[in-house]
Each structure stands twice: as structure tokens, then as C-alpha cells.
Amino acid sequence: MKWSNTALVGGAFAVFLGGMAGVAMAQSAADLGKTLTPNGAEKAGNKDGTIPEWTGGITAPPAGYKAGGVYVDPYASDKPLFTITGQNMAQYADKLPEGLKALLKQYPDYKMNVYPTHRSASLPKSVYDETLANATRAKLVDDGNGVEGAKVGVPFPVPKSGVEVVWNHILRWKGKQLERSYGAANPQADGSYTMININEKSKFLYSDTGPEGQTSLYFQQEVTAPARLAGEILLVHETMDQVKEPRNAWTYNPGQRRVRRAPNVAYDNPGTASDGLRTSDQLDVFNGSPDRYEWKLVGKKEMYVPYNAYQLQSDKLTYDQLIKAKHINQDYARYELHRVWVVEGKLKSGTSHIYPRRTFYVDEDSWGILVADQYDSRDQLWRVTEAHGINFYDVQTFWAGLFAVYDLQSGRYTASGFTNQEKPYNFNVNLTAADFSPDSLRRSGVR
């Protein structure tokens, strides 16, 4: 296995690259923009040449893209290098997350088309500048349950612990504000499903000028179809330290026409419109407070992970083409070889969660979790999450459009982020704090 083990040497972060035993490359904030990318990844490619050097990612939209339109696939001409199936997975096993191995074993028609690696992730220069500043000013507080002194960029581009990597995922750049409409589905075992339509609005305070007090994010989610669910609205004010100040959440119920506090919209409570197939903290693979787990930074590894999934966003595809029994249509999923940070979370004594253990595979270039393994109380692999990301190059942010959570025990899955028949994401919407007040929730519900 080509692991990169982590250690602290003389106060600096050291990485021991696989195959280079005894050779340490000390890495610190001074290396950002040099041997490290401005976001903290290794700038160089791997020795095999299968992972290229990072040269800036996608910094301008490709030819044919029109502002506000469907995202053009910059790698449409690529052909798969090979396909991993349940029959040949053994030869690739050292580069596969445990969850993807399980999917390959359980479903004979699940496959992974592996394409050439493109390190497409990029961020605006202003975000890189703040990331560099965060490297020496950000700090963990309350035993790692909060962050102080950081804004806009990831707080810990040269991480020393697992919880710092988790905070990098939570606070990574996703633009300043966003409105999007998308579909979600919870297919039955035979593949039948009802499309659930959702509208979301987000104002990323942390990513704009920095958190306002403890508040880092405003988030509103409304179910618009089918009729039996339409009108349900969730409002969240996210905080930087949910032990010091818990997440504030409200819901609007159209039947009761009332706004209520929703303290249970967190941790392992059921996620919105997911048929109980994912938890609240599995939105965006992981969100909220990291306080219930001990997070171990296992190391860095080259792995086959979902990446540059522009085909899954194509407006030429229908939902019926993508949503199949057991799993999404893998003909349109794309996998590449990338270096990922591996972080393992184990439930702290005296706390509770339906997942006593979870493992995250975190993209070194974007800090987004690409794959997550979730284990049950018997320490058996239970649910597997895949985040199929793209570079939203009009704002330069790499994160997932389509998320899928596979329940290995029930044989079902929930998937969200289908935009093929929806308007493209709007990162230029003008949102204010007033749009995310409980009063605005009440007004939205009675329209």
C-alpha cells in the first residue's frame, strides 16, 4: 500500500511518502504555493505519472459554456482507461475504499469506469490568500469542536490532526451564496421511485467576509413536490462551535401552518425526504458538529474515487436513465485516481450515534469528502456515500453535484442533486440575512 503516514517533526508537519521510507519532506505554511498548492495539496504528481502535477485546475470556463447555462464537460473526449468490476476488483483492491469494494461485491452490475486523472479543482486567488493567512492564525477551540481566527479559505491547509481535516471539509469554499433546485429519489428495491423536488438557498457567511459572531452559514431547504411533501421548509443557522452555541433550526409544516424550533435537525436524526436512508449529518457527506467522534488522521493514499462527474449533470439525460434499482446508472459515473486524506471517526464514550465508526476519504485538492464508509453497532459496514463532484468553474469551486448513500443491508439507496431537468445552480443570487429569518420562513410557507 502506498500510504503517506503523518507525524509532527520539530513543530512542522512531515509527510513520509509511500516508497520513500526514512525520507521526510517537512511541510508547513511556508510551503503553500511552492511544494504545496495554495490549498495545501501536494503540487507534484506521483512517481508513476498516473496522478499529474497540479497546474492551477480549471481557472476559466471551457469553450461553449454560456453564463448561467449547463456546465460543459471539459473532458468529454476522454475514454475510460479500464473498468473495475466485482470480477477484477482484486487487482485494484489496494486503491479502493472499503465501501466501493462492498458495492462491487454486492451488486454484479455495479462497475467503476476509470478515466485519466485531471486535477481540475481551483479556487479564486482571494480564497488562496485567506487560506495562507489561516495557516498561521486559525486554531481549534473547545477540544476541537470549534474554530477561531479563520475565514473564507480552509482553516488548516497543513493539517496536524483528523479533526482539522474534518473542519477543512465543513468550511471549504463553495461560493458566497447559492440558490439551486434539484431532484432527489429513494428508489425501491425494484427501481421504482417518486421524484422529490427541492429548492435550496444558502448564504455562506464564512466564505464571504467571515462568520458573523458564531454564525457561519444560513441555509433554507423547501420541498416543492410531490404534493404530499410540498411546502415543508427547513431553516438552519449554522454555528462555528456547536458545543458553545448549538445549531439554530426551524421547520415550517404546511398542514399546521406553523413555524417551530427544530433542535433535532442534527447528528443521526433522519435527513430530509430521505426515507430514513441517511442522517441529517450526511448532507454534503458530513456537516455539523464533529464533537461526538474522536477523529484519527490515518494518512494519505492514492485511491480510485468519483471525480469530474460532468456526465451525471448532462441535460441530455433523463432521470429514468440515471435512477436504477440498487444504484445509480454507473455508465455515466466517472472515477479517477487521486490522493485522498483518510480520516477515521470513532464514537466517543458517553455519546450516541447510529454510526459508531465512519471513515472519510477527503480530496487533497478541494478538501471535499469524496467517499464515506459508515459502520453499524456490530462494526459491520452499513452505508456507503459517494459524492460525484465537478468544478463549478464560473465561481471556481469543486464540490459534489450528485450525492448517493447506499444502504448495504436493505439493498436500497437515496440520491440527491439531480439537476438534469432543472435550472443550473445560481451562485449570483442576491440573498440577505433577512431572507433567512424565522419570519421569512413563515411568509414563504403561506405564499
CSV table of C-alpha atoms in Angstrom, one decimal:
chain,number,residue,atom,x,y,z
A,1,MET,CA,0.0,0.0,0.0
A,2,LYS,CA,1.2,3.5,-0.8
A,3,TRP,CA,0.3,5.2,2.4
A,4,SER,CA,1.6,8.6,3.4
A,5,ASN,CA,2.0,8.5,7.1
A,6,THR,CA,1.8,11.7,9.2
A,7,ALA,CA,3.9,12.9,12.0
A,8,LEU,CA,4.9,16.1,13.8
A,9,VAL,CA,8.6,16.8,13.5
A,10,GLY,CA,10.1,19.9,15.2
A,11,GLY,CA,6.7,21.6,15.2
A,12,ALA,CA,6.4,21.2,11.4
A,13,PHE,CA,4.1,18.8,9.6
A,14,ALA,CA,6.1,15.9,8.0
A,15,VAL,CA,4.9,13.6,5.3
A,16,PHE,CA,6.6,10.3,4.6
A,17,LEU,CA,5.7,9.4,1.1
A,18,GLY,CA,5.0,5.7,0.2
A,19,GLY,CA,8.1,4.1,-1.2
A,20,MET,CA,10.3,6.7,0.4
A,21,ALA,CA,10.9,5.2,3.8
A,22,GLY,CA,13.1,7.3,6.0
A,23,VAL,CA,12.9,10.4,3.7
A,24,ALA,CA,10.8,13.1,5.3
A,25,MET,CA,9.6,16.2,3.5
A,26,ALA,CA,8.8,18.8,6.1
A,27,GLN,CA,5.7,20.8,5.2
A,28,SER,CA,4.5,24.0,6.8
A,29,ALA,CA,2.7,27.2,5.9
A,30,ALA,CA,5.8,28.4,4.2
A,31,ASP,CA,5.4,25.6,1.6
A,32,LEU,CA,2.0,26.8,0.4
A,33,GLY,CA,2.2,27.9,-3.2
A,34,LYS,CA,5.6,26.1,-3.5
A,35,THR,CA,5.8,22.4,-2.9
A,36,LEU,CA,2.2,22.6,-1.8
A,37,THR,CA,-0.6,24.1,-3.8
A,38,PRO,CA,-2.2,27.3,-2.3
A,39,ASN,CA,-4.9,25.0,-0.8
A,40,GLY,CA,-2.4,22.6,0.8
A,41,ALA,CA,-2.3,19.6,-1.6
A,42,GLU,CA,1.0,18.1,-2.9
A,43,LYS,CA,1.7,20.1,-6.0
A,44,ALA,CA,3.8,17.3,-7.7
A,45,GLY,CA,2.3,14.3,-9.4
A,46,ASN,CA,3.0,10.8,-8.3
A,47,LYS,CA,6.1,8.9,-9.4
A,48,ASP,CA,4.1,6.7,-11.8
A,49,GLY,CA,2.7,9.6,-13.7
A,50,THR,CA,-0.8,8.4,-13.1
A,51,ILE,CA,-1.6,11.5,-11.0
A,52,PRO,CA,-0.4,14.6,-12.8
A,53,GLU,CA,1.1,17.8,-11.3
A,54,TRP,CA,-1.4,20.4,-10.2
A,55,THR,CA,-1.1,23.3,-12.5
A,56,GLY,CA,-3.9,25.5,-11.3
A,57,GLY,CA,-7.0,23.5,-12.1
A,58,ILE,CA,-9.8,24.9,-14.3
A,59,THR,CA,-9.4,28.7,-14.0
A,60,ALA,CA,-11.8,29.7,-16.8
A,61,PRO,CA,-14.9,28.1,-18.3
A,62,PRO,CA,-14.3,25.9,-21.4
A,63,ALA,CA,-15.3,26.7,-24.9
A,64,GLY,CA,-19.1,26.5,-25.4
A,65,TYR,CA,-20.1,27.4,-21.8
A,66,LYS,CA,-22.6,30.3,-21.5
A,67,ALA,CA,-23.0,32.1,-18.2
A,68,GLY,CA,-26.0,30.7,-16.3
A,69,GLY,CA,-26.2,27.7,-18.6
A,70,VAL,CA,-25.5,23.9,-18.3
A,71,TYR,CA,-21.9,23.1,-17.3
A,72,VAL,CA,-20.0,22.0,-20.4
A,73,ASP,CA,-17.9,18.8,-19.8
A,74,PRO,CA,-14.2,19.9,-20.4
A,75,TYR,CA,-13.2,16.2,-20.6
A,76,ALA,CA,-15.9,14.9,-22.9
A,77,SER,CA,-13.4,13.4,-25.3
A,78,ASP,CA,-11.8,11.2,-22.6
A,79,LYS,CA,-12.2,7.4,-22.8
A,80,PRO,CA,-12.1,5.0,-19.9
A,81,LEU,CA,-8.7,3.6,-19.2
A,82,PHE,CA,-10.3,0.4,-17.7
A,83,THR,CA,-13.3,-0.7,-15.8
A,84,ILE,CA,-13.3,-2.2,-12.3
A,85,THR,CA,-15.9,-4.8,-11.6
A,86,GLY,CA,-16.6,-7.4,-9.0
A,87,GLN,CA,-14.7,-9.9,-11.1
A,88,ASN,CA,-11.4,-8.0,-11.4
A,89,MET,CA,-11.5,-5.8,-8.3
A,90,ALA,CA,-8.8,-7.8,-6.5
A,91,GLN,CA,-6.1,-6.3,-8.7
A,92,TYR,CA,-7.2,-2.8,-7.7
A,93,ALA,CA,-8.1,-3.6,-4.1
A,94,ASP,CA,-5.2,-1.5,-2.5
A,95,LYS,CA,-6.6,1.6,-4.2
A,96,LEU,CA,-10.3,1.1,-3.4
A,97,PRO,CA,-12.2,2.5,-0.4
A,98,GLU,CA,-13.8,-0.3,1.7
A,99,GLY,CA,-17.3,0.9,0.7
A,100,LEU,CA,-16.7,0.7,-3.0
A,101,LYS,CA,-15.3,-2.8,-2.6
A,102,ALA,CA,-18.5,-3.7,-0.8
A,103,LEU,CA,-20.7,-2.2,-3.6
A,104,LEU,CA,-18.6,-4.1,-6.2
A,105,LYS,CA,-19.1,-7.4,-4.3
A,106,GLN,CA,-22.8,-6.9,-3.6
A,107,TYR,CA,-24.1,-5.8,-6.9
A,108,PRO,CA,-23.0,-7.7,-10.0
A,109,ASP,CA,-23.8,-4.8,-12.4
A,110,TYR,CA,-22.1,-2.1,-10.3
A,111,LYS,CA,-18.9,-1.0,-12.0
A,112,MET,CA,-16.3,1.8,-11.9
A,113,ASN,CA,-15.2,3.3,-15.2
A,114,VAL,CA,-11.8,4.8,-14.5
A,115,TYR,CA,-10.7,7.7,-16.6
A,116,PRO,CA,-7.4,9.8,-16.9
A,117,THR,CA,-6.9,11.9,-13.8
A,118,HIS,CA,-7.5,15.6,-14.1
A,119,ARG,CA,-6.7,17.8,-11.1
A,120,SER,CA,-9.4,20.3,-12.0
A,121,ALA,CA,-10.0,21.8,-8.6
A,122,SER,CA,-9.4,25.5,-8.4
A,123,LEU,CA,-10.3,28.5,-6.2
A,124,PRO,CA,-10.2,32.3,-6.6
A,125,LYS,CA,-7.0,34.0,-5.7
A,126,SER,CA,-8.7,35.8,-2.9
A,127,VAL,CA,-9.6,32.5,-1.3
A,128,TYR,CA,-6.0,31.2,-1.6
A,129,ASP,CA,-4.8,34.4,0.1
A,130,GLU,CA,-7.1,33.9,3.0
A,131,THR,CA,-6.1,30.2,3.2
A,132,LEU,CA,-2.4,31.3,3.5
A,133,ALA,CA,-3.4,33.6,6.3
A,134,ASN,CA,-5.5,31.0,8.0
A,135,ALA,CA,-2.5,28.6,8.1
A,136,THR,CA,-0.9,30.8,10.9
A,137,ARG,CA,-4.0,32.4,12.5
A,138,ALA,CA,-6.6,29.6,12.7
A,139,LYS,CA,-6.9,27.5,15.8
A,140,LEU,CA,-9.1,24.8,17.3
A,141,VAL,CA,-11.1,25.6,20.4
A,142,ASP,CA,-13.2,23.6,22.8
A,143,ASP,CA,-11.2,20.4,22.3
A,144,GLY,CA,-11.5,20.6,18.5
A,145,ASN,CA,-15.3,21.3,18.5
A,146,GLY,CA,-14.9,24.9,17.2
A,147,VAL,CA,-12.6,27.0,15.1
A,148,GLU,CA,-11.4,30.6,15.7
A,149,GLY,CA,-9.3,33.0,13.7
A,150,ALA,CA,-10.3,31.7,10.3
A,151,LYS,CA,-12.3,32.9,7.4
A,152,VAL,CA,-13.0,32.3,3.7
A,153,GLY,CA,-10.4,29.6,3.0
A,154,VAL,CA,-9.9,26.3,4.7
A,155,PRO,CA,-8.6,26.9,8.2
A,156,PHE,CA,-5.9,24.2,8.3
A,157,PRO,CA,-4.3,23.8,4.8
A,158,VAL,CA,-1.4,21.9,6.5
A,159,PRO,CA,-3.4,19.7,8.9
A,160,LYS,CA,-2.0,18.1,12.0
A,161,SER,CA,-5.0,16.0,13.1
A,162,GLY,CA,-8.1,14.3,11.8
A,163,VAL,CA,-10.4,16.9,13.2
A,164,GLU,CA,-8.6,19.6,11.3
A,165,VAL,CA,-9.3,17.8,8.1
A,166,VAL,CA,-12.9,17.4,9.0
A,167,TRP,CA,-13.1,21.2,9.6
A,168,ASN,CA,-11.5,21.8,6.3
A,169,HIS,CA,-14.3,19.8,4.7
A,170,ILE,CA,-17.0,21.7,6.6
A,171,LEU,CA,-15.6,25.2,5.9
A,172,ARG,CA,-14.2,24.7,2.4
A,173,TRP,CA,-15.1,27.3,-0.3
A,174,LYS,CA,-18.4,26.8,-2.0
A,175,GLY,CA,-19.0,30.3,-3.2
A,176,LYS,CA,-20.6,33.1,-1.3
A,177,GLN,CA,-24.3,32.4,-1.9
A,178,LEU,CA,-26.3,29.9,-3.9
A,179,GLU,CA,-29.8,29.0,-5.0
A,180,ARG,CA,-30.4,25.7,-6.6
A,181,SER,CA,-33.2,23.3,-7.4
A,182,TYR,CA,-32.7,19.6,-7.7
A,183,GLY,CA,-34.3,16.3,-7.6
A,184,ALA,CA,-33.9,13.5,-5.0
A,185,ALA,CA,-35.0,9.9,-5.1
A,186,ASN,CA,-35.3,6.9,-2.8
A,187,PRO,CA,-35.8,4.0,-5.2
A,188,GLN,CA,-37.5,0.8,-4.1
A,189,ALA,CA,-35.7,-2.5,-4.5
A,190,ASP,CA,-37.3,-2.9,-8.0
A,191,GLY,CA,-36.0,0.6,-9.1
A,192,SER,CA,-39.4,2.4,-8.9
A,193,TYR,CA,-39.2,5.9,-7.4
A,194,THR,CA,-41.1,9.1,-6.9
A,195,MET,CA,-39.0,12.2,-7.7
A,196,ILE,CA,-38.8,14.7,-4.9
A,197,ASN,CA,-38.1,18.3,-5.9
A,198,ILE,CA,-36.2,20.5,-3.6
A,199,ASN,CA,-35.2,24.2,-3.6
A,200,GLU,CA,-32.3,25.3,-1.5
A,201,LYS,CA,-30.9,28.7,-0.7
A,202,SER,CA,-27.5,29.2,1.1
A,203,LYS,CA,-25.6,32.2,2.2
A,204,PHE,CA,-22.0,31.2,3.2
A,205,LEU,CA,-21.1,33.8,5.7
A,206,TYR,CA,-17.7,32.2,6.5
A,207,SER,CA,-16.8,32.2,2.8
A,208,ASP,CA,-17.7,35.9,2.3
A,209,THR,CA,-16.2,38.2,4.9
A,210,GLY,CA,-16.1,35.6,7.7
A,211,PRO,CA,-18.5,34.4,10.3
A,212,GLU,CA,-20.9,36.9,11.8
A,213,GLY,CA,-20.3,36.2,15.5
A,214,GLN,CA,-20.8,32.5,15.8
A,215,THR,CA,-22.9,32.1,12.6
A,216,SER,CA,-21.1,30.6,9.6
A,217,LEU,CA,-24.0,29.7,7.3
A,218,TYR,CA,-27.6,30.4,6.6
A,219,PHE,CA,-29.5,27.6,4.9
A,220,GLN,CA,-33.1,27.1,3.7
A,221,GLN,CA,-34.5,24.0,2.1
A,222,GLU,CA,-38.0,23.6,0.8
A,223,VAL,CA,-39.7,20.6,-0.7
A,224,THR,CA,-41.8,21.6,-3.7
A,225,ALA,CA,-43.0,18.2,-4.9
A,226,PRO,CA,-44.7,15.7,-4.7
A,227,ALA,CA,-47.9,17.2,-3.3
A,228,ARG,CA,-47.8,15.1,-0.1
A,229,LEU,CA,-44.5,16.6,0.9
A,230,ALA,CA,-44.7,20.0,-0.8
A,231,GLY,CA,-44.4,23.0,1.4
A,232,GLU,CA,-42.2,21.6,4.1
A,233,ILE,CA,-39.4,24.0,4.8
A,234,LEU,CA,-36.3,23.8,6.9
A,235,LEU,CA,-34.2,26.8,8.1
A,236,VAL,CA,-30.8,26.5,9.6
A,237,HIS,CA,-28.4,29.0,11.1
A,238,GLU,CA,-25.1,27.1,11.4
A,239,THR,CA,-22.5,28.0,14.1
A,240,MET,CA,-18.8,27.7,14.3
A,241,ASP,CA,-18.8,25.9,17.6
A,242,GLN,CA,-22.0,23.9,18.2
A,243,VAL,CA,-20.9,22.9,21.8
A,244,LYS,CA,-20.7,26.6,22.7
A,245,GLU,CA,-23.8,27.6,20.7
A,246,PRO,CA,-25.9,24.8,19.2
A,247,ARG,CA,-27.2,25.0,15.6
A,248,ASN,CA,-30.4,27.0,15.3
A,249,ALA,CA,-33.0,25.3,13.2
A,250,TRP,CA,-36.7,25.9,12.5
A,251,THR,CA,-39.3,24.0,10.4
A,252,TYR,CA,-42.5,25.1,8.7
A,253,ASN,CA,-45.2,22.5,8.4
A,254,PRO,CA,-47.8,23.3,5.7
A,255,GLY,CA,-50.5,21.3,7.4
A,256,GLN,CA,-50.2,23.1,10.7
A,257,ARG,CA,-49.1,26.4,9.0
A,258,ARG,CA,-46.7,27.0,11.9
A,259,VAL,CA,-43.0,27.6,12.3
A,260,ARG,CA,-41.4,25.5,15.0
A,261,ARG,CA,-38.0,25.2,16.6
A,262,ALA,CA,-36.2,22.1,15.4
A,263,PRO,CA,-33.4,21.2,17.8
A,264,ASN,CA,-33.3,17.6,16.4
A,265,VAL,CA,-32.1,18.6,12.9
A,266,ALA,CA,-28.6,17.4,13.6
A,267,TYR,CA,-26.5,14.3,14.1
A,268,ASP,CA,-28.3,11.0,13.4
A,269,ASN,CA,-31.8,12.2,13.1
A,270,PRO,CA,-33.3,11.3,9.7
A,271,GLY,CA,-32.3,13.5,6.8
A,272,THR,CA,-35.0,15.5,4.8
A,273,ALA,CA,-37.0,13.4,2.3
A,274,SER,CA,-34.6,10.5,2.5
A,275,ASP,CA,-37.0,7.8,3.6
A,276,GLY,CA,-34.7,7.2,6.6
A,277,LEU,CA,-31.8,6.2,4.4
A,278,ARG,CA,-29.4,8.9,5.6
A,279,THR,CA,-28.9,11.0,8.6
A,280,SER,CA,-29.1,14.8,9.0
A,281,ASP,CA,-25.3,15.0,9.3
A,282,GLN,CA,-24.8,13.1,6.0
A,283,LEU,CA,-26.0,16.1,3.9
A,284,ASP,CA,-22.8,17.1,2.0
A,285,VAL,CA,-21.4,13.8,3.2
A,286,PHE,CA,-20.8,15.3,6.6
A,287,ASN,CA,-22.0,18.5,8.2
A,288,GLY,CA,-22.5,20.0,11.7
A,289,SER,CA,-20.5,19.5,14.8
A,290,PRO,CA,-17.6,17.0,14.9
A,291,ASP,CA,-17.9,16.7,18.7
A,292,ARG,CA,-19.3,13.2,19.1
A,293,TYR,CA,-16.3,11.5,17.5
A,294,GLU,CA,-12.5,11.0,18.1
A,295,TRP,CA,-11.0,11.8,14.7
A,296,LYS,CA,-7.8,10.0,13.7
A,297,LEU,CA,-5.7,11.1,10.7
A,298,VAL,CA,-4.8,7.8,9.2
A,299,GLY,CA,-2.7,9.2,6.4
A,300,LYS,CA,-2.8,9.9,2.7
A,301,LYS,CA,-3.3,7.4,-0.1
A,302,GLU,CA,-3.8,7.1,-3.8
A,303,MET,CA,-7.3,5.9,-4.4
A,304,TYR,CA,-9.9,5.5,-7.2
A,305,VAL,CA,-12.7,7.9,-6.3
A,306,PRO,CA,-15.6,9.7,-8.1
A,307,TYR,CA,-14.3,12.8,-9.8
A,308,ASN,CA,-15.2,15.3,-12.6
A,309,ALA,CA,-18.7,13.8,-12.9
A,310,TYR,CA,-19.9,16.2,-15.6
A,311,GLN,CA,-21.8,13.4,-17.4
A,312,LEU,CA,-24.1,13.0,-14.4
A,313,GLN,CA,-25.1,16.6,-14.8
A,314,SER,CA,-25.9,16.4,-18.5
A,315,ASP,CA,-29.1,17.9,-19.7
A,316,LYS,CA,-29.2,15.2,-22.3
A,317,LEU,CA,-30.1,12.6,-19.7
A,318,THR,CA,-33.4,11.9,-18.1
A,319,TYR,CA,-33.9,10.9,-14.5
A,320,ASP,CA,-35.2,7.5,-15.6
A,321,GLN,CA,-31.8,6.9,-17.4
A,322,LEU,CA,-29.9,7.7,-14.2
A,323,ILE,CA,-32.0,6.2,-11.4
A,324,LYS,CA,-31.9,2.4,-11.4
A,325,ALA,CA,-32.5,-0.4,-9.0
A,326,LYS,CA,-29.8,-0.8,-6.3
A,327,HIS,CA,-27.6,2.1,-7.5
A,328,ILE,CA,-27.4,4.9,-10.0
A,329,ASN,CA,-26.6,4.1,-13.6
A,330,GLN,CA,-22.8,3.5,-13.4
A,331,ASP,CA,-22.5,4.0,-17.2
A,332,TYR,CA,-22.4,7.8,-16.5
A,333,ALA,CA,-20.3,7.8,-13.3
A,334,ARG,CA,-16.6,8.7,-13.6
A,335,TYR,CA,-13.7,7.6,-11.4
A,336,GLU,CA,-10.2,8.9,-11.3
A,337,LEU,CA,-7.0,8.2,-9.3
A,338,HIS,CA,-6.5,10.9,-6.7
A,339,ARG,CA,-4.6,11.4,-3.4
A,340,VAL,CA,-7.0,11.5,-0.5
A,341,TRP,CA,-6.6,12.1,3.2
A,342,VAL,CA,-8.1,9.1,5.1
A,343,VAL,CA,-9.8,10.1,8.4
A,344,GLU,CA,-11.4,7.7,10.8
A,345,GLY,CA,-14.0,8.8,13.3
A,346,LYS,CA,-14.8,6.6,16.3
A,347,LEU,CA,-17.7,7.5,18.7
A,348,LYS,CA,-16.6,9.0,22.0
A,349,SER,CA,-17.6,7.2,25.2
A,350,GLY,CA,-20.8,8.6,26.6
A,351,THR,CA,-22.1,9.9,23.3
A,352,SER,CA,-24.5,8.3,20.8
A,353,HIS,CA,-24.9,7.9,17.0
A,354,ILE,CA,-26.2,5.2,14.8
A,355,TYR,CA,-22.8,5.1,13.2
A,356,PRO,CA,-20.2,4.2,15.9
A,357,ARG,CA,-17.5,4.4,13.3
A,358,ARG,CA,-17.1,6.2,10.0
A,359,THR,CA,-14.2,6.6,7.5
A,360,PHE,CA,-13.8,9.6,5.2
A,361,TYR,CA,-11.8,9.8,2.0
A,362,VAL,CA,-11.0,13.5,1.6
A,363,ASP,CA,-9.8,15.0,-1.7
A,364,GLU,CA,-6.4,16.7,-1.2
A,365,ASP,CA,-7.1,19.4,-3.8
A,366,SER,CA,-10.6,20.5,-2.7
A,367,TRP,CA,-10.9,19.2,0.9
A,368,GLY,CA,-14.3,17.7,0.0
A,369,ILE,CA,-15.2,14.2,1.2
A,370,LEU,CA,-15.5,12.0,-1.9
A,371,VAL,CA,-16.4,8.7,-0.3
A,372,ALA,CA,-17.5,7.8,3.2
A,373,ASP,CA,-17.9,4.4,4.9
A,374,GLN,CA,-20.4,4.2,7.8
A,375,TYR,CA,-20.5,1.3,10.2
A,376,ASP,CA,-23.2,-0.1,12.4
A,377,SER,CA,-23.1,-1.1,16.1
A,378,ARG,CA,-21.7,-4.5,15.2
A,379,ASP,CA,-18.8,-2.8,13.3
A,380,GLN,CA,-20.2,-4.0,10.1
A,381,LEU,CA,-20.2,-1.7,7.0
A,382,TRP,CA,-23.7,-0.4,6.7
A,383,ARG,CA,-23.9,2.6,4.4
A,384,VAL,CA,-21.6,4.0,1.7
A,385,THR,CA,-21.7,7.6,0.5
A,386,GLU,CA,-20.4,8.7,-2.9
A,387,ALA,CA,-20.0,12.4,-3.8
A,388,HIS,CA,-19.8,12.9,-7.5
A,389,GLY,CA,-18.0,16.3,-7.8
A,390,ILE,CA,-17.3,18.8,-10.6
A,391,ASN,CA,-15.6,22.1,-10.8
A,392,PHE,CA,-18.3,24.8,-11.0
A,393,TYR,CA,-15.8,26.9,-13.0
A,394,ASP,CA,-17.9,30.0,-13.1
A,395,VAL,CA,-17.2,30.5,-9.4
A,396,GLN,CA,-14.2,28.2,-9.1
A,397,THR,CA,-15.4,25.7,-6.6
A,398,PHE,CA,-15.1,21.9,-6.7
A,399,TRP,CA,-17.8,20.1,-4.9
A,400,ALA,CA,-20.4,17.4,-5.5
A,401,GLY,CA,-23.5,17.9,-7.6
A,402,LEU,CA,-24.9,14.4,-7.0
A,403,PHE,CA,-24.7,12.5,-3.7
A,404,ALA,CA,-25.7,8.9,-3.3
A,405,VAL,CA,-26.0,7.0,0.0
A,406,TYR,CA,-26.2,3.2,-0.4
A,407,ASP,CA,-27.6,1.0,2.4
A,408,LEU,CA,-26.0,-2.4,2.0
A,409,GLN,CA,-28.3,-4.0,4.5
A,410,SER,CA,-31.6,-3.0,2.9
A,411,GLY,CA,-30.4,-3.0,-0.7
A,412,ARG,CA,-31.8,0.5,-1.2
A,413,TYR,CA,-30.3,3.9,-1.7
A,414,THR,CA,-31.1,7.6,-1.6
A,415,ALA,CA,-29.6,10.0,-4.1
A,416,SER,CA,-29.9,13.8,-4.4
A,417,GLY,CA,-28.6,16.5,-6.6
A,418,PHE,CA,-30.2,15.5,-9.9
A,419,THR,CA,-30.2,18.7,-12.0
A,420,ASN,CA,-30.5,17.3,-15.5
A,421,GLN,CA,-34.0,18.7,-15.9
A,422,GLU,CA,-33.6,21.8,-13.6
A,423,LYS,CA,-32.1,25.2,-14.0
A,424,PRO,CA,-28.3,25.3,-13.4
A,425,TYR,CA,-27.1,26.5,-10.0
A,426,ASN,CA,-27.3,30.2,-9.4
A,427,PHE,CA,-24.2,31.5,-7.5
A,428,ASN,CA,-25.1,35.1,-8.3
A,429,VAL,CA,-28.4,35.3,-6.4
A,430,ASN,CA,-28.7,38.3,-4.1
A,431,LEU,CA,-29.5,37.0,-0.6
A,432,THR,CA,-29.6,38.8,2.7
A,433,ALA,CA,-29.8,37.8,6.3
A,434,ALA,CA,-33.5,38.8,6.3
A,435,ASP,CA,-34.2,36.1,3.7
A,436,PHE,CA,-33.2,33.5,6.4
A,437,SER,CA,-35.2,34.7,9.4
A,438,PRO,CA,-38.0,32.7,11.0
A,439,ASP,CA,-40.4,35.3,9.9
A,440,SER,CA,-39.3,34.9,6.3
A,441,LEU,CA,-39.9,31.1,6.7
A,442,ARG,CA,-43.5,31.8,7.8
A,443,ARG,CA,-44.0,34.1,4.8
A,444,SER,CA,-42.5,31.6,2.4
A,445,GLY,CA,-44.9,28.9,3.7
A,446,VAL,CA,-48.1,30.9,3.2
A,447,ARG,CA,-47.4,32.0,-0.3
